[in-house]
XYZ file of C-alpha atoms in Angstrom:
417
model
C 2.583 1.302 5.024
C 3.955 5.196 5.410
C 7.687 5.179 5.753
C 7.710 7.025 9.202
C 5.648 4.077 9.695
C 7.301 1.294 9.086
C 10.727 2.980 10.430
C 9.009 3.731 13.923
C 7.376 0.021 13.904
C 11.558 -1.099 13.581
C 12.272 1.751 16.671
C 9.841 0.415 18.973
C 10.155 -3.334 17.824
C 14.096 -3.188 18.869
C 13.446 -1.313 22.160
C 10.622 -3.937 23.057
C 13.199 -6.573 22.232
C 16.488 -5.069 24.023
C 14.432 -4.044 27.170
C 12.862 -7.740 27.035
C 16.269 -9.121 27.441
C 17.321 -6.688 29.601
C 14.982 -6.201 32.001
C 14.984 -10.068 33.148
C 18.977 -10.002 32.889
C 18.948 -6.473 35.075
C 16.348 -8.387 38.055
C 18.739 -11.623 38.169
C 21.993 -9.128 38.725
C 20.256 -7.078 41.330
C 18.598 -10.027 43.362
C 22.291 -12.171 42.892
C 24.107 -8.678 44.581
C 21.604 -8.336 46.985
C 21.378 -11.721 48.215
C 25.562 -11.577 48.279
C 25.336 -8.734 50.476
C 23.049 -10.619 52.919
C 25.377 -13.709 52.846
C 27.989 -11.058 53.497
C 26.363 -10.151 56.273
C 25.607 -13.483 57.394
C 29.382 -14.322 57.543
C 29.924 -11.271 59.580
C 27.466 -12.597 62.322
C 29.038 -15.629 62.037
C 32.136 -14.495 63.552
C 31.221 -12.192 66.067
C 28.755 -15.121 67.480
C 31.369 -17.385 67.048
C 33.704 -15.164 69.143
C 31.461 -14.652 72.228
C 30.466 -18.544 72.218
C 34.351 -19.168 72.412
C 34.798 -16.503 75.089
C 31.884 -18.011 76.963
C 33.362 -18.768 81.180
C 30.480 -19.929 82.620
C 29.178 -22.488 80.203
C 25.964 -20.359 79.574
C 24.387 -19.483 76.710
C 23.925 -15.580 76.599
C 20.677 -14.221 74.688
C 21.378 -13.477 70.959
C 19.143 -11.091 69.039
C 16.036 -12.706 67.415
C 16.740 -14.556 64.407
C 19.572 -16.590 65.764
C 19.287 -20.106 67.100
C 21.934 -22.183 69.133
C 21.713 -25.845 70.425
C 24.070 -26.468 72.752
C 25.873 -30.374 72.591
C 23.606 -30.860 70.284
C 23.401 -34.941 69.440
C 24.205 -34.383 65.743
C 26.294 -31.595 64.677
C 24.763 -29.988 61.212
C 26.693 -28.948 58.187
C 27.825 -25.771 57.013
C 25.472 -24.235 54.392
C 23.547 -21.360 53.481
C 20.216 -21.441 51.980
C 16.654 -19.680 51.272
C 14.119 -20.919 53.466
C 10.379 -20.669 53.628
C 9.684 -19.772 57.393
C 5.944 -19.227 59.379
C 6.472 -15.617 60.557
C 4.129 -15.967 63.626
C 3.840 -12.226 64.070
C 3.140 -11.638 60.487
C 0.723 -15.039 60.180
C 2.242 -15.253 57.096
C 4.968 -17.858 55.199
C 8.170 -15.292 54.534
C 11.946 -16.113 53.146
C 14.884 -16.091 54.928
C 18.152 -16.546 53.812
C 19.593 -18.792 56.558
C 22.961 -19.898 57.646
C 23.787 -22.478 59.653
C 26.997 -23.532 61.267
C 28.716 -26.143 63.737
C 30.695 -24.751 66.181
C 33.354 -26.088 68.899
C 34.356 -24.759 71.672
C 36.947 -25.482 74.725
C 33.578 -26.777 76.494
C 31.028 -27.400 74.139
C 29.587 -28.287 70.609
C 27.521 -26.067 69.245
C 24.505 -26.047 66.440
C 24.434 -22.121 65.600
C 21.480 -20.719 63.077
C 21.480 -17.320 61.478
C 18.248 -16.040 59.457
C 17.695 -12.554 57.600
C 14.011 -12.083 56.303
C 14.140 -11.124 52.826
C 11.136 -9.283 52.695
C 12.741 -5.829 51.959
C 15.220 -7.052 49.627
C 11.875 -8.695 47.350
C 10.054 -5.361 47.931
C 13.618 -3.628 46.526
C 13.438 -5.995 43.583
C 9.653 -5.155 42.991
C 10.377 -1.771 43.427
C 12.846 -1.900 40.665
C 11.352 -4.063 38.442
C 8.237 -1.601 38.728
C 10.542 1.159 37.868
C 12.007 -0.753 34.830
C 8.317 -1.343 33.236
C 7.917 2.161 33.788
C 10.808 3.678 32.093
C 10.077 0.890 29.426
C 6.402 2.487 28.848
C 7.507 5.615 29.132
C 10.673 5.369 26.498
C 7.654 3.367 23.916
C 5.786 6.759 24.428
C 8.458 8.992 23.835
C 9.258 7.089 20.650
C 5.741 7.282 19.655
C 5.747 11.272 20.306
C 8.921 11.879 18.315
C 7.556 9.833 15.691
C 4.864 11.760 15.433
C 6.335 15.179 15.213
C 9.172 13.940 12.934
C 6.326 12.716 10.429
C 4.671 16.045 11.085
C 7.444 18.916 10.935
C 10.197 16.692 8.895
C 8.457 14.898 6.438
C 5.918 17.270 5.963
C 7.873 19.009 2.979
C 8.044 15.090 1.515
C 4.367 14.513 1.768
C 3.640 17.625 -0.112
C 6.054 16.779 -2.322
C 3.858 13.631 -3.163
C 0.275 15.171 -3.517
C 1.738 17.209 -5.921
C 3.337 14.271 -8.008
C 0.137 12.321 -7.252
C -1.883 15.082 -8.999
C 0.826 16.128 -12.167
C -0.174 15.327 -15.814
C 2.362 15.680 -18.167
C -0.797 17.606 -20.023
C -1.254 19.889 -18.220
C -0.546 23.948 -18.383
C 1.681 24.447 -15.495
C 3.940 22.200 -14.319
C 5.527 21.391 -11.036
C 6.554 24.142 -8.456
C 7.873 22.396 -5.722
C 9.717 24.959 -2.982
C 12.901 24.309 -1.429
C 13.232 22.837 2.139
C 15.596 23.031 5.199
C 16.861 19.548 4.518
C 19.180 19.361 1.727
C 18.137 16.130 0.673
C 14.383 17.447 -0.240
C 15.158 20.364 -1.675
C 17.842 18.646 -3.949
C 14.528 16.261 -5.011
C 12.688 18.962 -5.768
C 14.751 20.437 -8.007
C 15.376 17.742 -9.611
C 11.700 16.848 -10.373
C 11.082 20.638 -11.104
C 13.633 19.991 -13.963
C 12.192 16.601 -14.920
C 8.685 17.911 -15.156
C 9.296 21.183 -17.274
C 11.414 19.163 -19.769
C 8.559 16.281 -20.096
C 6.173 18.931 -20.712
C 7.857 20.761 -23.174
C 8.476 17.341 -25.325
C 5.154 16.426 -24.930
C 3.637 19.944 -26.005
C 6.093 19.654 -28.815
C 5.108 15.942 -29.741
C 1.496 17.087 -29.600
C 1.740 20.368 -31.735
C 3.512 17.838 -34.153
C 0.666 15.236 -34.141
C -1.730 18.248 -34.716
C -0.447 20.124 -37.014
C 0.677 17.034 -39.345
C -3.046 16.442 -39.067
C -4.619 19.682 -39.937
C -1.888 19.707 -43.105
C -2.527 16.106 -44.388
C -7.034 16.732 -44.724
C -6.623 19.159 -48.139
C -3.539 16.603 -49.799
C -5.891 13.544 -48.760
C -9.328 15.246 -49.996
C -7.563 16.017 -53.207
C -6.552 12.251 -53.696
C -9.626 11.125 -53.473
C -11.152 13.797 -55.347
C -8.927 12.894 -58.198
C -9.619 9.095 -58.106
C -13.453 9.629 -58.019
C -13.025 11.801 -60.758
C -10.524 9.278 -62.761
C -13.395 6.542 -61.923
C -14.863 8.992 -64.264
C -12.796 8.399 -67.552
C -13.040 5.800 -69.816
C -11.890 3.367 -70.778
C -10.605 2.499 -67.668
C -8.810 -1.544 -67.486
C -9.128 -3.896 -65.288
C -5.718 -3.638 -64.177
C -5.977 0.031 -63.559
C -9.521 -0.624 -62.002
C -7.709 -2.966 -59.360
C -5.093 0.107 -58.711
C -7.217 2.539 -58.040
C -9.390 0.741 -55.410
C -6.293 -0.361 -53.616
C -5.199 3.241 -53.567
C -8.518 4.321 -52.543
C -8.557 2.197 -49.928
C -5.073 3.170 -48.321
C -6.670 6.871 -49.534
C -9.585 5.834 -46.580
C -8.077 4.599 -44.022
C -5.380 7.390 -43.875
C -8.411 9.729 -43.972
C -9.794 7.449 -40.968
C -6.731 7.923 -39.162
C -6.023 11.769 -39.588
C -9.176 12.142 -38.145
C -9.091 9.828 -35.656
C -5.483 11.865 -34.683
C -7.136 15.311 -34.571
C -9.928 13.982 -32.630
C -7.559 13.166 -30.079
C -5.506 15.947 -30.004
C -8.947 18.027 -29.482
C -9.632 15.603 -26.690
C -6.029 16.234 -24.790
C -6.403 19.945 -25.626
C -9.795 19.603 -23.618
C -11.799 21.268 -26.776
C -14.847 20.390 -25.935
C -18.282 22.549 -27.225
C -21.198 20.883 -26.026
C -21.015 19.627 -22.869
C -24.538 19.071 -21.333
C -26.466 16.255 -19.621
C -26.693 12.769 -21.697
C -28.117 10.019 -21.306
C -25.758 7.039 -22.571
C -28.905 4.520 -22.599
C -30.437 6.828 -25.885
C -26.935 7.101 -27.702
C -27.167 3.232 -27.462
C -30.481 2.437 -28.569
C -30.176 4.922 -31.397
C -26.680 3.653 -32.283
C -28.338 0.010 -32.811
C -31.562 1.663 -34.876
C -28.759 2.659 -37.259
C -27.182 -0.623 -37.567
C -30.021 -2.435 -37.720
C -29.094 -4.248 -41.077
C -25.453 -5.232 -39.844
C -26.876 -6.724 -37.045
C -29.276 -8.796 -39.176
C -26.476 -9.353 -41.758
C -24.322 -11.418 -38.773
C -27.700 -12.635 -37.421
C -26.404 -11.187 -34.190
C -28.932 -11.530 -30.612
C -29.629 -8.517 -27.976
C -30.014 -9.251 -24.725
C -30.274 -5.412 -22.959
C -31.129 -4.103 -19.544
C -31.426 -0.351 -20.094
C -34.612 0.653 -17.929
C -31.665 2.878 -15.680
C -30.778 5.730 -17.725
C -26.959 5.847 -16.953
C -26.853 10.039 -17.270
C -23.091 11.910 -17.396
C -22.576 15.234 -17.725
C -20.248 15.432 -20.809
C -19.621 16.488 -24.768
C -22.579 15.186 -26.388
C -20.459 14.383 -29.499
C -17.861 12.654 -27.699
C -20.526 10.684 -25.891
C -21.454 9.100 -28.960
C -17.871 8.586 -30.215
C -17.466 6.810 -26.725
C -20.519 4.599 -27.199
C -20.304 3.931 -30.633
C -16.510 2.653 -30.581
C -17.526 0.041 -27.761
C -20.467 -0.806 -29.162
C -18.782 -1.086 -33.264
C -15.881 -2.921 -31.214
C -18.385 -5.623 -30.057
C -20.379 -5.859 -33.716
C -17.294 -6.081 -35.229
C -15.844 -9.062 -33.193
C -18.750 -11.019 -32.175
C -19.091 -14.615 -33.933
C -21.937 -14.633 -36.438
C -25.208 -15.819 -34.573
C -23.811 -14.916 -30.874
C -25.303 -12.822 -28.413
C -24.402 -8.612 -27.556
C -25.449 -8.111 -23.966
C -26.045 -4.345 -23.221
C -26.803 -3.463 -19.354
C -26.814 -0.254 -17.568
C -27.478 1.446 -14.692
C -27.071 4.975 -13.145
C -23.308 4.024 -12.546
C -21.567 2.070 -15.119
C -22.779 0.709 -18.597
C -21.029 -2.557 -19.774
C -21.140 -4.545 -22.904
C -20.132 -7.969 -23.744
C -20.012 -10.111 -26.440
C -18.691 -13.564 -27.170
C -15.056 -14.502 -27.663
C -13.736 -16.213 -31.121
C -9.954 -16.427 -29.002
C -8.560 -16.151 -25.807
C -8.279 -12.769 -23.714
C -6.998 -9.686 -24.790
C -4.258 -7.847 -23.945
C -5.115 -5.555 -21.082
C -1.821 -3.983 -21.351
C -1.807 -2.739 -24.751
C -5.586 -2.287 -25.390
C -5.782 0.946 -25.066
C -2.699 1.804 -25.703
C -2.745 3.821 -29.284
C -1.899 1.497 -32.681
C -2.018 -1.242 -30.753
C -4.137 -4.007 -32.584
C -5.180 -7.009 -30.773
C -5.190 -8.668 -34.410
C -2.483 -7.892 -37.106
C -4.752 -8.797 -39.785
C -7.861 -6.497 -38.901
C -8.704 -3.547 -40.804
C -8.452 -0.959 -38.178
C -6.746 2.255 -37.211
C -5.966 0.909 -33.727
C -7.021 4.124 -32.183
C -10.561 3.623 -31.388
C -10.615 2.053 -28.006
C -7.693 4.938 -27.005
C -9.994 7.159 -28.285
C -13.081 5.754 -26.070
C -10.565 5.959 -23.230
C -9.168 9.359 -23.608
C -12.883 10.422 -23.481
C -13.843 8.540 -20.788
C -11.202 9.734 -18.672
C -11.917 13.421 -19.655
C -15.057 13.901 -17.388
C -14.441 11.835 -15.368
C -15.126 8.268 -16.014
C -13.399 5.255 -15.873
C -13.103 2.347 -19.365
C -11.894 -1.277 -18.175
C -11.685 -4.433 -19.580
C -12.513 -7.680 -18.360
C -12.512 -11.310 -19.586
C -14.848 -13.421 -17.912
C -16.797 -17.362 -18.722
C -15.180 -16.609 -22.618
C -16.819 -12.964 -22.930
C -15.074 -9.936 -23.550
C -16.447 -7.336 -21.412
C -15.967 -3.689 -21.526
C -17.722 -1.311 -19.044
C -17.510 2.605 -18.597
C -18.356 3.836 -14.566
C -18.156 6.476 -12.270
C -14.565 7.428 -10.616
């Protein structure tokens, strides 16, 4: 949820909450002053009808206005009250309230039974009225929030948003880094700056990290090419012991895999540097089958099964070298770990190509497998760059290398962003 979002959700959710209470709380005030008035006025015609009944010489009743009722010696005198009262408005043909008081009344000559009603009809139409008007201001103050909302999140937070496409889109590998412009508000500009800073300094360690890597690389190839120059050539002289015979395949051994590993450093330096020659159409599905032609013999050796489902070429337009570096790590990943006499299944289609093969253990590490020298197994003979190698490259035009673990398979699939 966007943060103007979820702060004008709060806005409106307190308004609809205060004006819930109050709006109920408002219509009980109002009706309770309205319906004091009235008794007010009630009382008031109490007294001046009490003073011309008291004043009466004759013994007649005069005519009252409509509304009031007297019963003169009446045979039970009523009590004092006031109430509401449903009456039949015959003029109206319609059931209407009153508020009606009713009083006893003595006199020098006579008892009286005296009844006062006021229609409430305009004081509920006032009420309506009002509450009408409440429900309105209530709409029209949940608009008004909405409409502020929206030009806050358009005008205010605009300099914020762009702020975030731009971090959205940075790579520390990149040529230029961030150039984010100052704002009116204080707060943003202050951010900027800050990340300005943050990004130019990240960038220049990484540049310097990766001329490092690169030219360490570059420097190491003639020292290691003369090492193993010199123990082929030692291999040479006799007689040679079998001590010394043991030495020098250990130290041609480390002499490999260091020579593995340089390599396997430049190649991704060339990748990050975006070095790439031959970038052209190719289709994945022939890098495969050609890649298993060659290791033919392995795959015999381990007595390892195919089951493939190539008849979609899966075509990417991409190095054609680093196509087959991408392929072949996945596919010498699964050889290399599959149980003798298991099964490699190989399926593609024009999005995605996935391979799978049994698993001796329990899932890998999704965390740190493709993270560079990290080895899934401490023992293994590896220079723990291959799979960040097949990622690098995957993510370089454009495709995307995950892992999944699924009924005790290892899978690994390359598809489309």
């Amino acid at each position: 949820m966007k943060l103007t979002h979820y702060i004008s959700l709060r806005y409106i959710g307190v308004t609809l909450l205060v004006m819930l209470i109050s709006i109920p709380v408002f219509y009980l005030v109002i009706q309770n002053v309205l319906t004091h008035n009235i008794d007010e006025h009630l009382k008031d015609r109490q007294s001046v009808i009490t003073e011309k009944l008291e004043n009466l010489t004759n013994g007649n009743v005069i005519s009252f206005q409509e509304g009031i009722t007297i019963e003169k010696d009446p045979v039970h005198q009523v009590e004092e009250r006031i109430s509401t009262e449903n009456i039949y408005n015959k003029e109206e043909k319609e059931t209407e309230s009153f508020r009606v008081l009713q009083f006893p009344l003595k006199t020098s000559s006579s008892f009286y039974n005296v009844k006062i009603s006021e229609s409430l009809v305009e004081t509920e139409d006032l009420l309506k009225s009002i509450l009408y008007l409440l429900l309105s201001m209530f709409g029209l103050l949940t608009l008004t929030l909405l409409f502020i909302n929206s030009i806050i999140k358009k005008n205010i937070w605009k300099p914020f948003y762009e702020t975030l496409d731009q971090l959205k889109n940075f790579r520390v590998d990149d040529t230029e880094s961030l150039h984010l412009e100052k704002t009116r508000i204080d707060e943003l500009s202050d951010l900027n700056d800050s990340l300005n800073k943050l990004s130019a300094t990240n960038m220049k360690v990484y540049q310097a990290q990766k001329e490092f890597t690169e030219n360490a690389s570059h420097e190491l190839q003639t020292p290691l090419a003369i090492v193993q120059n010199n123990i082929e050539l030692f291999w040479q002289t006799e007689p040679i012991s079998e001590q010394q015979s043991e030495i020098l395949n250990d130290i041609s051994l480390a002499n490999s895999r260091m020579t593995r590993l340089n390599k396997s450093l430049l190649l991704l330096s060339k990748i990050e540097n975006k070095q790439f020659n031959n970038i052209q159409e190719v289709n994945l599905n022939q890098i495969a089958d050609q890649f298993l032609r060659n290791y033919q013999e392995q795959i015999k050796f381990r007595n390892l099964q195919l089951e493939t489902n190539w008849s979609t070429p899966f075509l990417v337009i991409m190095d054609f070298s680093l196509a087959e570096i991408l392929v072949g790590n996945l596919m010498l990943n699964a050889l290399k770990y599959a149980p003798v006499g298991s099964t490699i299944e190989l399926n593609f289609n024009k999005d995605e190509f996935v391979i799978s093969n049994l698993a001796e253990h329990r899932a890998l590490d999704e965390k740190k497998l493709f993270k560079r020298f990290q080895r899934q197994n401490s023992q293994e003979n590896s220079t723990g760059l291959g799979l960040e190698i097949a990622k690098q490259i995957a993510r370089s035009f454009d495709l995307n290398l995950d892992y999944f673990f699924r009924e005790n398979r290892h899978y690994f699939r390359v598809k489309r962003n």
